[in-house]
Coordinates of C-alpha atoms in Angstrom, one line a residue:
X1036 CA 61.4 53.6 113.1
X1037 CA 58.7 51.0 114.1
X1038 CA 61.0 47.6 114.9
X1039 CA 62.4 50.3 117.3
X1040 CA 60.4 52.1 118.9
X1041 CA 59.4 48.8 120.5
X1042 CA 62.4 47.4 121.4
X1043 CA 62.8 51.2 123.6
X1044 CA 59.6 50.5 124.9
X1045 CA 60.3 47.3 126.6
X1046 CA 63.4 48.8 127.8
X1047 CA 61.8 51.8 129.0
X1048 CA 59.1 49.5 130.2
X1049 CA 61.7 46.8 132.6
X1050 CA 63.1 50.1 134.4
X1051 CA 60.0 52.5 135.0
X1052 CA 58.2 48.9 135.4
X1053 CA 55.0 49.5 133.0
X1054 CA 53.9 46.5 132.6
X1055 CA 52.2 47.9 128.5
X1056 CA 53.8 43.8 128.4
X1057 CA 54.4 45.0 123.9
X1058 CA 57.0 42.5 122.2
X1059 CA 57.9 43.3 118.3
X1060 CA 55.2 41.7 117.4
X1061 CA 52.2 42.8 118.8
X1062 CA 54.6 45.9 117.5
X1063 CA 53.5 44.6 113.8
X1064 CA 50.1 44.7 114.1
X1065 CA 48.3 47.6 113.3
X1066 CA 46.7 50.0 115.9
X1067 CA 43.7 49.0 117.8
X1068 CA 40.9 51.4 116.9
X1069 CA 39.8 51.3 121.0
X1070 CA 42.4 53.6 123.5
X1071 CA 44.4 51.6 125.6
X1072 CA 43.1 52.0 129.1
X1073 CA 45.2 54.3 130.6
X1074 CA 47.6 53.5 133.8
X1075 CA 46.4 55.9 136.0
X1076 CA 42.6 56.5 136.4
X1077 CA 41.3 59.9 133.9
X1078 CA 39.5 61.7 136.5
X1079 CA 43.2 61.8 137.9
X1080 CA 44.5 62.6 134.5
X1081 CA 41.5 65.4 134.1
X1082 CA 43.2 67.3 137.5
X1083 CA 46.1 67.1 136.7
X1084 CA 46.4 69.0 133.7
X1085 CA 44.7 71.9 135.0
X1086 CA 46.3 74.9 133.3
X1087 CA 49.1 77.5 134.2
X1088 CA 48.6 81.6 133.7
X1089 CA 52.1 81.0 132.9
X1090 CA 52.2 80.0 129.8
X1091 CA 52.1 83.4 128.3
X1092 CA 54.9 85.0 130.3
X1093 CA 58.0 86.6 129.1
X1094 CA 61.0 83.8 130.8
X1095 CA 64.4 84.2 130.1
X1096 CA 66.0 81.4 128.7
X1097 CA 69.5 79.7 127.7
X1098 CA 69.8 78.1 124.9
X1099 CA 71.7 74.1 125.5
X1100 CA 73.7 73.6 123.2
X1101 CA 73.4 70.2 123.7
X1102 CA 69.7 69.3 123.9
X1103 CA 68.1 68.4 120.3
X1104 CA 67.8 72.0 118.4
X1105 CA 64.4 73.4 118.0
X1106 CA 63.0 76.7 115.8
X1107 CA 62.0 79.2 118.2
X1108 CA 58.7 79.0 116.5
X1109 CA 58.7 74.8 118.2
X1110 CA 60.2 76.0 121.4
X1111 CA 57.4 77.8 122.1
X1112 CA 54.6 76.0 120.9
X1113 CA 56.5 73.2 123.8
X1114 CA 56.3 76.0 126.7
X1115 CA 52.9 76.1 125.9
X1116 CA 51.8 72.9 126.3
X1117 CA 53.5 72.4 129.4
X1118 CA 52.1 75.0 131.0
X1119 CA 48.1 73.9 130.0
X1120 CA 49.4 70.4 130.4
X1121 CA 52.6 69.9 132.6
X1122 CA 53.7 72.4 135.3
X1123 CA 50.8 71.3 137.6
X1124 CA 53.2 68.6 138.7
X1125 CA 56.7 69.2 137.5
X1126 CA 56.7 72.9 138.0
X1127 CA 57.3 76.1 136.4
X1128 CA 61.3 75.4 136.6
X1129 CA 60.7 71.4 136.2
X1130 CA 62.9 70.5 139.6
X1131 CA 59.5 68.1 140.8
X1132 CA 56.6 68.9 142.3
X1133 CA 54.1 66.0 142.9
X1134 CA 55.5 64.7 139.9
X1135 CA 58.9 64.5 138.7
X1136 CA 62.2 66.3 138.0
X1137 CA 62.2 67.3 134.2
X1138 CA 65.4 68.9 134.2
X1139 CA 68.4 68.4 131.9
X1140 CA 70.5 67.0 134.0
X1141 CA 67.8 63.6 133.9
X1142 CA 66.6 64.1 130.5
X1143 CA 69.4 64.5 127.5
X1144 CA 71.0 61.2 129.6
X1145 CA 67.3 59.6 128.6
X1146 CA 66.9 61.0 124.9
X1147 CA 64.5 61.5 123.1
X1148 CA 63.4 58.1 121.9
X1149 CA 63.1 56.5 125.9
X1150 CA 60.7 60.6 126.8
X1151 CA 58.9 59.9 123.7
X1152 CA 57.6 56.7 124.7
X1153 CA 57.2 57.2 128.8
X1154 CA 55.5 60.8 127.3
X1155 CA 52.9 58.9 125.2
X1156 CA 52.2 55.7 127.4
X1157 CA 52.7 57.1 131.4
X1158 CA 53.9 55.4 134.2
X1159 CA 51.7 53.7 136.9
X1160 CA 53.1 55.6 139.4
X1161 CA 51.1 58.8 138.2
X1162 CA 52.1 60.2 135.0
X1163 CA 49.4 60.6 132.3
X1164 CA 49.6 58.8 129.2
X1165 CA 48.9 61.6 126.7
X1166 CA 49.0 60.5 123.2
X1167 CA 47.4 56.6 123.7
X1168 CA 45.1 58.8 125.7
X1169 CA 44.5 60.8 122.5
X1170 CA 45.2 64.3 125.1
X1171 CA 48.6 64.4 122.2
X1172 CA 49.7 63.8 119.2
X1173 CA 52.8 62.3 117.9
X1174 CA 54.2 65.9 116.7
X1175 CA 53.6 67.2 120.4
X1176 CA 55.0 63.9 121.9
X1177 CA 58.0 64.5 119.5
X1178 CA 58.3 68.1 120.4
X1179 CA 57.7 68.2 124.3
X1180 CA 60.2 64.8 124.5
X1181 CA 63.3 67.4 123.4
X1182 CA 61.7 69.8 125.2
X1183 CA 62.4 69.1 128.2
X1184 CA 65.9 68.3 127.3
X1185 CA 66.5 72.5 127.3
X1186 CA 67.6 74.3 130.2
X1187 CA 63.8 75.0 131.8
X1188 CA 63.2 79.0 131.7
X1189 CA 61.9 81.1 134.3
X1190 CA 60.1 82.9 134.4
X1191 CA 60.4 86.4 136.5
X1192 CA 60.9 87.0 140.4
X1193 CA 57.7 89.3 141.4
X1194 CA 58.1 91.9 144.3
X1195 CA 56.9 94.9 145.8
X1196 CA 57.8 97.2 142.5
X1197 CA 55.3 94.5 140.5
X1198 CA 52.7 94.5 142.4
X1199 CA 52.1 97.9 143.2
X1200 CA 52.7 98.2 139.9
X1201 CA 49.1 96.2 139.2
X1202 CA 47.6 97.7 142.7
X1203 CA 44.4 100.0 142.0
X1204 CA 41.9 101.8 143.9
X1205 CA 38.1 102.5 142.4
X1206 CA 36.7 103.0 145.7
X1207 CA 38.7 104.6 148.3
X1208 CA 37.3 103.5 151.7
X1209 CA 36.5 107.2 152.8
X1210 CA 34.7 107.7 149.8
X1211 CA 31.9 103.9 150.9
X1212 CA 28.8 103.9 152.1
X1213 CA 28.4 104.2 156.0
X1214 CA 26.1 101.8 156.0
X1215 CA 24.6 98.8 153.4
X1216 CA 22.7 100.8 150.2
X1217 CA 21.1 98.0 148.9
X1218 CA 18.1 95.8 149.3
X1219 CA 19.7 92.7 148.9
X1220 CA 19.8 90.0 152.3
X1221 CA 23.9 90.2 151.8
X1222 CA 23.7 87.4 153.6
X1223 CA 22.9 85.0 151.8
X1224 CA 25.1 86.0 148.7
X1225 CA 26.5 83.3 146.7
X1226 CA 29.5 84.5 145.1
X1227 CA 29.4 82.2 141.8
X1228 CA 32.1 81.5 139.9
X1229 CA 33.0 82.1 136.2
X1230 CA 35.6 80.1 135.6
X1231 CA 36.8 80.9 131.7
X1232 CA 35.3 84.2 131.6
X1233 CA 37.1 85.7 134.5
X1234 CA 35.0 87.0 136.1
X1235 CA 32.3 86.3 139.8
X1236 CA 28.3 86.4 139.3
X1237 CA 26.8 87.5 142.9
X1238 CA 23.8 85.6 142.6
X1239 CA 20.6 87.2 145.7
X1240 CA 19.7 83.4 147.6
X1241 CA 16.4 84.9 148.7
X1242 CA 15.3 85.8 145.0
X1243 CA 17.8 84.1 142.6
X1244 CA 18.5 86.3 140.9
X1245 CA 21.9 88.2 139.3
X1246 CA 22.3 91.0 140.8
X1247 CA 25.7 91.8 138.8
X1248 CA 28.6 90.4 137.1
X1249 CA 31.8 91.1 138.3
X1250 CA 35.5 91.3 137.1
X1251 CA 37.8 89.3 137.9
X1252 CA 41.7 87.9 137.3
X1253 CA 40.7 83.9 135.4
X1254 CA 40.0 80.9 136.6
X1255 CA 39.0 82.6 140.1
X1256 CA 39.6 79.5 142.8
X1257 CA 38.5 81.0 145.7
X1258 CA 35.9 83.9 147.6
X1259 CA 36.7 84.3 150.7
X1260 CA 34.5 87.7 152.9
X1261 CA 35.8 89.2 156.0
X1262 CA 35.1 89.1 159.0
X1263 CA 32.6 92.0 159.1
X1264 CA 31.2 90.0 155.6
X1265 CA 31.5 93.4 153.7
X1266 CA 34.3 93.3 152.1
X1267 CA 34.4 89.9 149.0
X1268 CA 37.7 88.9 147.9
X1269 CA 38.4 86.6 145.1
X1270 CA 41.9 85.1 144.2
X1271 CA 42.0 83.8 140.2
X1272 CA 44.9 82.0 139.1
X1273 CA 46.5 84.7 137.0
X1274 CA 47.0 85.7 141.2
X1275 CA 44.9 88.9 140.1
X1276 CA 43.1 89.7 143.9
X1277 CA 39.3 91.6 143.3
X1278 CA 37.9 93.6 146.8
X1279 CA 34.3 93.5 146.1
X1280 CA 32.2 95.6 148.3
X1281 CA 28.7 93.8 149.1
X1282 CA 27.7 97.8 151.1
X1283 CA 27.3 99.1 147.2
X1284 CA 23.7 100.8 146.7
X1285 CA 25.1 97.7 142.6
X1286 CA 27.8 95.8 144.8
X1287 CA 31.7 95.5 142.9
X1288 CA 35.0 96.0 143.0
X1289 CA 36.7 98.8 145.3
X1290 CA 40.1 97.3 144.6
X1291 CA 42.5 94.9 142.8
X1292 CA 45.9 94.1 142.8
X1293 CA 47.9 90.8 142.0
X1294 CA 50.4 89.2 144.2
X1295 CA 52.2 86.7 141.5
X1296 CA 51.8 85.2 138.5
X1297 CA 50.3 82.5 139.4
X1298 CA 47.8 82.3 142.2
X1299 CA 44.9 80.0 144.6
X1300 CA 44.0 81.1 147.5
X1301 CA 43.5 84.1 149.7
X1302 CA 41.9 84.9 153.5
X1303 CA 40.9 87.9 155.2
X1304 CA 41.6 89.0 159.3
X1305 CA 38.5 87.1 161.4
X1306 CA 40.5 87.4 165.2
X1307 CA 38.0 89.5 167.9
X1308 CA 40.1 93.1 166.7
X1309 CA 42.0 92.6 163.6
X1310 CA 38.1 92.2 161.5
X1311 CA 39.0 93.7 158.2
X1312 CA 42.3 94.4 158.8
X1313 CA 44.2 92.8 156.6
X1314 CA 44.2 90.7 154.1
X1315 CA 46.6 87.4 153.1
X1316 CA 47.3 86.0 149.6
X1317 CA 50.0 82.8 148.1
X1318 CA 51.3 82.0 144.9
X1319 CA 52.0 79.5 143.1
X1320 CA 54.7 81.8 141.5
X1321 CA 56.8 83.4 142.7
X1322 CA 56.3 80.4 146.2
X1323 CA 55.1 83.0 148.7
X1324 CA 52.4 85.1 150.6
X1325 CA 51.6 88.7 150.9
X1326 CA 49.7 90.2 153.5
X1327 CA 47.8 93.5 152.3
X1328 CA 45.4 96.0 153.9
X1329 CA 42.2 94.7 154.4
X1330 CA 40.5 98.3 153.2
X1331 CA 42.2 98.5 150.1
X1332 CA 44.3 95.7 149.3
X1333 CA 48.3 97.8 149.7
X1334 CA 50.6 95.3 149.3
X1335 CA 52.6 95.5 153.2
X1336 CA 54.5 92.6 153.9
X1337 CA 56.0 89.3 151.3
X1338 CA 57.0 86.3 153.0
X1339 CA 58.8 83.3 150.8
X1340 CA 58.0 79.8 150.9
X1341 CA 61.4 78.5 149.5
X1342 CA 63.3 75.2 152.0
X1343 CA 63.8 72.3 152.6
X1344 CA 61.2 69.1 152.3
X1345 CA 59.6 67.6 155.4
X1346 CA 60.9 64.3 154.5
X1347 CA 64.2 64.3 152.7
X1348 CA 65.8 67.5 154.3
X1349 CA 66.3 68.9 150.2
X1350 CA 65.6 73.0 149.9
X1351 CA 62.3 73.0 146.6
X1352 CA 63.0 76.5 144.2
X1353 CA 58.8 76.4 144.3
X1354 CA 57.3 75.2 146.8
X1355 CA 53.1 76.7 145.9
X1356 CA 51.2 78.2 148.8
X1357 CA 47.9 75.5 148.4
X1358 CA 45.0 76.4 151.3
X1359 CA 45.5 79.6 153.6
X1360 CA 42.7 80.0 156.7
X1361 CA 41.9 82.4 159.0
X1362 CA 41.5 81.5 162.8
X1363 CA 38.6 83.0 164.2
X1364 CA 40.2 82.8 168.6
X1365 CA 43.6 84.4 168.0
X1366 CA 45.7 87.0 165.4
X1367 CA 47.2 84.2 162.7
X1368 CA 46.3 83.1 158.9
X1369 CA 47.2 79.4 158.7
X1370 CA 49.3 79.1 155.4
X1371 CA 50.1 75.7 154.0
X1372 CA 53.3 75.2 151.6
X1373 CA 52.6 73.2 148.7
X1374 CA 55.8 70.8 147.8
X1375 CA 57.2 71.5 151.2
X1376 CA 54.5 69.7 153.3
X1377 CA 55.1 72.8 156.1
X1378 CA 52.4 73.7 157.8
X1379 CA 53.0 77.5 158.5
X1380 CA 51.1 80.0 161.7
X1381 CA 51.5 83.2 160.6
X1382 CA 50.7 85.5 163.9
X1383 CA 50.0 88.7 162.5
X1384 CA 50.0 91.1 166.0
X1385 CA 53.1 92.9 165.0
X1386 CA 53.2 93.4 161.3
X1387 CA 56.8 94.9 162.3
X1388 CA 57.3 91.7 164.5
X1389 CA 55.9 88.6 162.3
X1390 CA 56.5 85.6 163.9
X1391 CA 56.1 82.4 161.8
X1392 CA 55.9 78.9 163.7
X1393 CA 56.6 76.4 161.4
X1394 CA 54.6 72.5 161.8
X1395 CA 55.7 69.0 160.0
X1396 CA 53.3 67.9 157.9
X1397 CA 53.4 65.7 154.9
X1398 CA 54.2 66.9 151.4
X1399 CA 51.6 68.0 148.6
X1400 CA 49.5 69.9 151.5
X1401 CA 46.3 70.8 149.0
X1402 CA 42.8 71.7 150.6
X1403 CA 40.9 71.8 154.2
X1404 CA 39.1 72.8 156.4
X1405 CA 38.1 73.3 160.4
X1406 CA 37.1 71.1 161.9
X1407 CA 33.9 72.4 164.2
X1408 CA 35.3 74.4 167.4
X1409 CA 37.3 75.6 164.5
X1410 CA 40.6 74.0 166.9
X1411 CA 41.2 72.4 164.4
X1412 CA 42.5 72.3 161.5
X1413 CA 42.2 69.7 158.8
X1414 CA 44.2 69.4 155.1
X1415 CA 44.9 67.2 151.7
X1416 CA 48.0 66.1 151.6
X1417 CA 46.8 64.8 148.2
X1418 CA 49.0 62.7 146.9
X1419 CA 51.3 61.8 150.2
X1420 CA 47.1 60.6 150.5
X1421 CA 46.9 62.0 154.3
X1422 CA 44.9 64.4 156.4
X1423 CA 47.1 66.7 158.2
X1424 CA 45.9 67.5 161.9
X1425 CA 47.1 71.4 163.0
X1426 CA 46.6 71.4 166.5
X1427 CA 45.9 75.8 167.0
X1428 CA 45.7 75.5 170.7
X1429 CA 48.8 73.5 171.2
X1430 CA 50.5 74.9 168.1
X1431 CA 51.8 71.3 167.0
X1432 CA 50.0 68.4 164.8
X1433 CA 47.6 66.5 166.0
X1434 CA 47.6 63.4 163.4
X1435 CA 49.0 62.1 160.7
X1436 CA 45.6 60.2 159.2
X1437 CA 46.3 57.7 155.7
X1438 CA 42.8 58.5 153.8
X1439 CA 42.5 56.6 150.3
X1440 CA 44.1 57.6 147.0
X1441 CA 44.2 61.5 146.4
X1442 CA 41.9 63.2 149.2
X1443 CA 40.2 66.1 147.7
X1444 CA 37.8 67.4 151.1
X1445 CA 37.5 70.7 149.5
X1446 CA 37.0 72.6 153.0
X1447 CA 35.1 69.0 153.5
X1448 CA 32.0 68.5 156.0
X1449 CA 31.0 68.0 159.9
X1450 CA 28.9 66.3 161.2
X1451 CA 27.5 64.5 164.3
X1452 CA 27.8 60.9 164.1
X1453 CA 25.1 58.4 165.9
X1454 CA 28.5 55.5 166.7
X1455 CA 31.7 57.9 166.6
X1456 CA 30.7 61.3 168.2
X1457 CA 31.9 64.5 165.9
X1458 CA 33.8 63.5 162.2
X1459 CA 34.9 65.0 159.5
X1460 CA 35.2 64.6 156.1
X1461 CA 36.6 63.9 152.9
X1462 CA 35.9 62.9 149.5
X1463 CA 38.8 61.3 146.8
X1464 CA 40.2 62.1 143.1
X1465 CA 41.7 58.6 143.0
X1466 CA 39.0 56.3 144.1
X1467 CA 35.1 56.1 145.1
X1468 CA 36.2 56.1 149.1
X1469 CA 34.4 59.3 151.5
X1470 CA 36.5 58.5 154.4
X1471 CA 35.4 60.0 158.3
X1472 CA 37.3 60.9 160.5
X1473 CA 37.0 61.4 164.2
X1474 CA 37.1 64.3 165.7
X1475 CA 36.8 65.0 169.4
X1476 CA 39.9 63.9 171.3
X1477 CA 38.1 65.5 174.4
X1478 CA 34.6 62.9 174.3
X1479 CA 35.3 60.3 172.1
X1480 CA 38.8 60.5 172.7
X1481 CA 39.0 56.4 170.8
X1482 CA 37.4 57.8 167.9
X1483 CA 39.8 61.0 167.4
X1484 CA 41.8 61.5 164.7
X1485 CA 41.0 57.9 163.3
X1486 CA 39.1 57.2 160.2
X1487 CA 36.1 55.9 162.3
X1488 CA 34.6 54.8 158.8
X1489 CA 34.7 54.3 155.6
X1490 CA 31.4 55.0 152.9
X1491 CA 31.1 53.8 149.0
X1492 CA 30.7 57.0 146.5
X1493 CA 29.8 57.4 143.0
X1494 CA 33.6 56.9 141.6
X1495 CA 36.5 59.0 141.4
X1496 CA 36.5 62.3 140.7
X1497 CA 35.0 63.4 143.9
X1498 CA 36.0 68.0 143.8
X1499 CA 34.3 68.7 146.7
X1500 CA 31.4 66.9 150.1
X1501 CA 29.4 69.0 152.4
X1502 CA 27.1 69.4 154.6
X1503 CA 25.2 71.6 157.2
X1504 CA 24.1 72.1 160.9
X1505 CA 20.9 72.2 160.5
X1506 CA 20.8 69.4 157.4
X1507 CA 20.0 65.9 157.8
X1508 CA 22.5 64.9 154.4
X1509 CA 25.6 65.0 153.5
X1510 CA 26.0 65.8 149.1
X1511 CA 29.0 64.5 147.7
X1512 CA 30.8 65.7 143.4
X1513 CA 32.0 63.3 141.2
X1514 CA 32.2 66.1 137.9
X1515 CA 36.0 64.0 136.8
X1516 CA 34.6 61.3 137.1
X1517 CA 34.9 59.8 132.9
X1518 CA 31.4 58.2 133.1
X1519 CA 28.9 61.1 132.6
X1520 CA 26.3 59.7 134.0
X1521 CA 28.4 59.7 137.0
X1522 CA 29.8 63.1 136.4
X1523 CA 26.9 65.0 136.3
X1524 CA 25.0 63.7 139.3
X1525 CA 25.5 63.0 142.6
X1526 CA 25.2 61.0 145.9
X1527 CA 23.5 61.7 149.1
X1528 CA 23.5 60.1 152.1
X1529 CA 21.2 59.8 155.1
X1530 CA 24.0 61.1 157.8
X1531 CA 20.9 59.1 160.4
X1532 CA 21.8 55.5 158.6
X1533 CA 25.3 56.3 156.4
X1534 CA 25.2 52.3 156.3
X1535 CA 22.3 52.9 154.4
X1536 CA 22.6 53.1 150.2
X1537 CA 23.1 57.2 149.2
X1538 CA 20.0 58.7 146.7
X1539 CA 21.5 59.2 144.0
X1540 CA 20.1 62.7 141.9
X1541 CA 20.0 63.7 138.5
X1542 CA 20.7 67.0 138.5
X1543 CA 22.0 68.0 134.9
X1544 CA 19.2 66.1 133.7
X1545 CA 17.0 69.1 135.5
X1546 CA 19.0 71.9 134.4
X1547 CA 17.3 70.6 131.0
X1548 CA 20.8 72.6 129.2
X1549 CA 20.6 70.5 126.0
X1550 CA 24.0 69.5 124.5
X1551 CA 27.5 69.4 126.4
X1552 CA 29.9 67.7 129.5
X1553 CA 27.7 69.1 132.0
X1554 CA 29.8 68.0 134.5
X1555 CA 28.1 68.5 137.9
X1556 CA 30.3 70.9 141.1
X1557 CA 30.5 71.9 144.1
X1558 CA 27.4 72.1 146.7
X1559 CA 27.2 75.1 148.7
X1560 CA 24.3 74.7 151.4
X1561 CA 21.9 78.7 151.6
X1562 CA 22.4 80.2 155.0
X1563 CA 20.0 78.8 156.7
X1564 CA 21.2 75.7 155.9
X1565 CA 17.9 74.3 153.9
X1566 CA 19.0 74.7 150.5
X1567 CA 21.3 72.8 148.3
X1568 CA 23.8 74.6 145.0
X1569 CA 24.8 72.8 142.2
X1570 CA 27.1 74.0 139.5
X1571 CA 25.9 71.8 135.8
X1572 CA 29.2 72.7 134.6
X1573 CA 30.0 72.7 130.5
X1574 CA 31.8 74.3 127.9
X1575 CA 32.0 78.1 127.3
X1576 CA 30.3 77.5 123.5
X1577 CA 27.4 75.8 125.4
X1578 CA 24.6 76.4 127.4
X1579 CA 25.2 75.9 132.0
X1580 CA 23.1 76.3 135.0
X1581 CA 22.8 76.1 138.5
X1582 CA 20.4 74.0 139.9
X1583 CA 19.1 74.2 144.0
X1584 CA 17.9 71.5 145.5
X1585 CA 15.5 71.4 148.5
X1586 CA 17.6 69.8 151.3
X1587 CA 14.6 68.5 152.8
X1588 CA 12.6 66.8 150.4
X1589 CA 15.7 66.4 148.4
X1590 CA 13.9 67.6 144.9
X1591 CA 13.9 70.5 142.6
X1592 CA 13.4 73.3 143.8
X1593 CA 14.5 76.1 141.1
X1594 CA 16.8 76.4 138.3
X1595 CA 19.2 78.8 137.7
X1596 CA 20.1 80.3 133.6
X1597 CA 21.2 82.8 131.7
X1598 CA 23.1 83.9 128.7
X1599 CA 25.8 85.3 131.3
X1600 CA 26.2 82.2 133.5
X1601 CA 29.2 81.2 131.5
X1602 CA 31.3 78.1 132.5
X1603 CA 30.2 78.1 136.3
X1604 CA 31.9 76.3 139.5
X1605 CA 32.5 77.3 142.6
X1606 CA 29.6 78.9 144.6
X1607 CA 30.3 80.4 148.2
X1608 CA 27.9 82.1 149.9
X1609 CA 28.4 84.7 152.0
X1610 CA 27.2 84.1 155.4
X1611 CA 28.2 80.3 155.8
X1612 CA 31.9 81.4 154.5
X1613 CA 32.3 84.4 156.6
X1614 CA 32.1 82.1 159.7
X1615 CA 33.5 78.6 158.0
X1616 CA 30.0 76.4 157.8
X1617 CA 30.1 73.2 155.7

């Protein structure tokens, strides 16, 4: 069997150019005690292996007589592994997303042994090496090789009747207070995701005390605010949207709804005359976005995103909705569709005659933010290694900019460069670079929509980058870097002297939380712009914390600890989020 596997491996290596260099003799040698170097970085493996809540959803399954036999228990276990590890890349229906298609017409022809080697050892194109990295056992690899030859199980659709069945209004709009009923400075409240408990912590930015722990969907992805700053909207990976009223005596949920089975994005109408009127949320499954009433979350209109890709013009059955942002100047939502690479400008002025302008960008759109003027929206097409720039005045694509490997800006960071004028910055998951892009075509035309400077960061695995109009610092995290020293610290750059090496601050060490992963993630400023908050993110059964740094001195200012702060990740300041300050 070992000899047979060695021969198959050699064939696979030739086909997919996998540089494993295993000979028959080498295969007969004892396995090394140390793990082989993975073909893709650990940061990418950690990012791509994010779980999907669809693993527990009832699905329709056809029996494929040509596929290798699987007992029901085996099939159920394989399906769970697939949605925990693989669906993020290959798609719910296995028709391909950032990863290749894995449908039976392809996988049956390859055969079980070929697929086992590919799953075990990965590929330079981005497939993680699941077995040699220690993430899967030999038995699990065999299980998955047989599973992906089966007909993909199909999750149910999720339409208006299903949404209405989940819709709850705990406090009707007419029963809510007419003025703020608490003493909190609501502009400086932070909404902190407690990833693994299905909650957000509302923390008073002035006193550093927890106001309330609010029940939400699982693994809240983002928090967004209504134009007035009164209502906080959060969305979990399970597509549950919660609406929290910050004017209540104790801020808490007033409405909730599920808009699908898996999701990542939510926002609200911000144009003059439409403040607090509408909310919008986008789903990964089904591939759709939903417009709701802003004061109750009642679902009103559902729009599918299924369609053709921007490059090959092939039909894609599950193009997921990534970042959604609201324009401040016009009644438009900007909806980014991941797999097809399209930016949709949704005019919500008349809900009975919604106009959608479709702009082709690049595939695998993910996250992004506004430039300082809020005219241009910059979004990462992460697996295309590009930043797409949308001009919301002329309703066109202003540029497609080549950057580093797998850009992941969060909202990005805006500041004025001493030489190139206004710039927007992004870090990367796949390399150590930080790209600064010129954003002022009016006064700095030569620099506009170009990478004007590249900074060297600590390493790959960066998720978020941040600054503030009142700050002279640029903060960059690296929570997914495999080196604990790097993932537990942050790099801070002097905006006035970007040629100078960054200062590395030991945020996790300052937290003093004992054992654990202690990944430092998501810098977020307070309203005044003089504090930067970081999550020190450990496992569910270990202590985590929020560390607050004085922005001017870069010294430790405070540490927030509480048994209820379980796996904190993203933090969103009410004022900065309302006004898109970053």
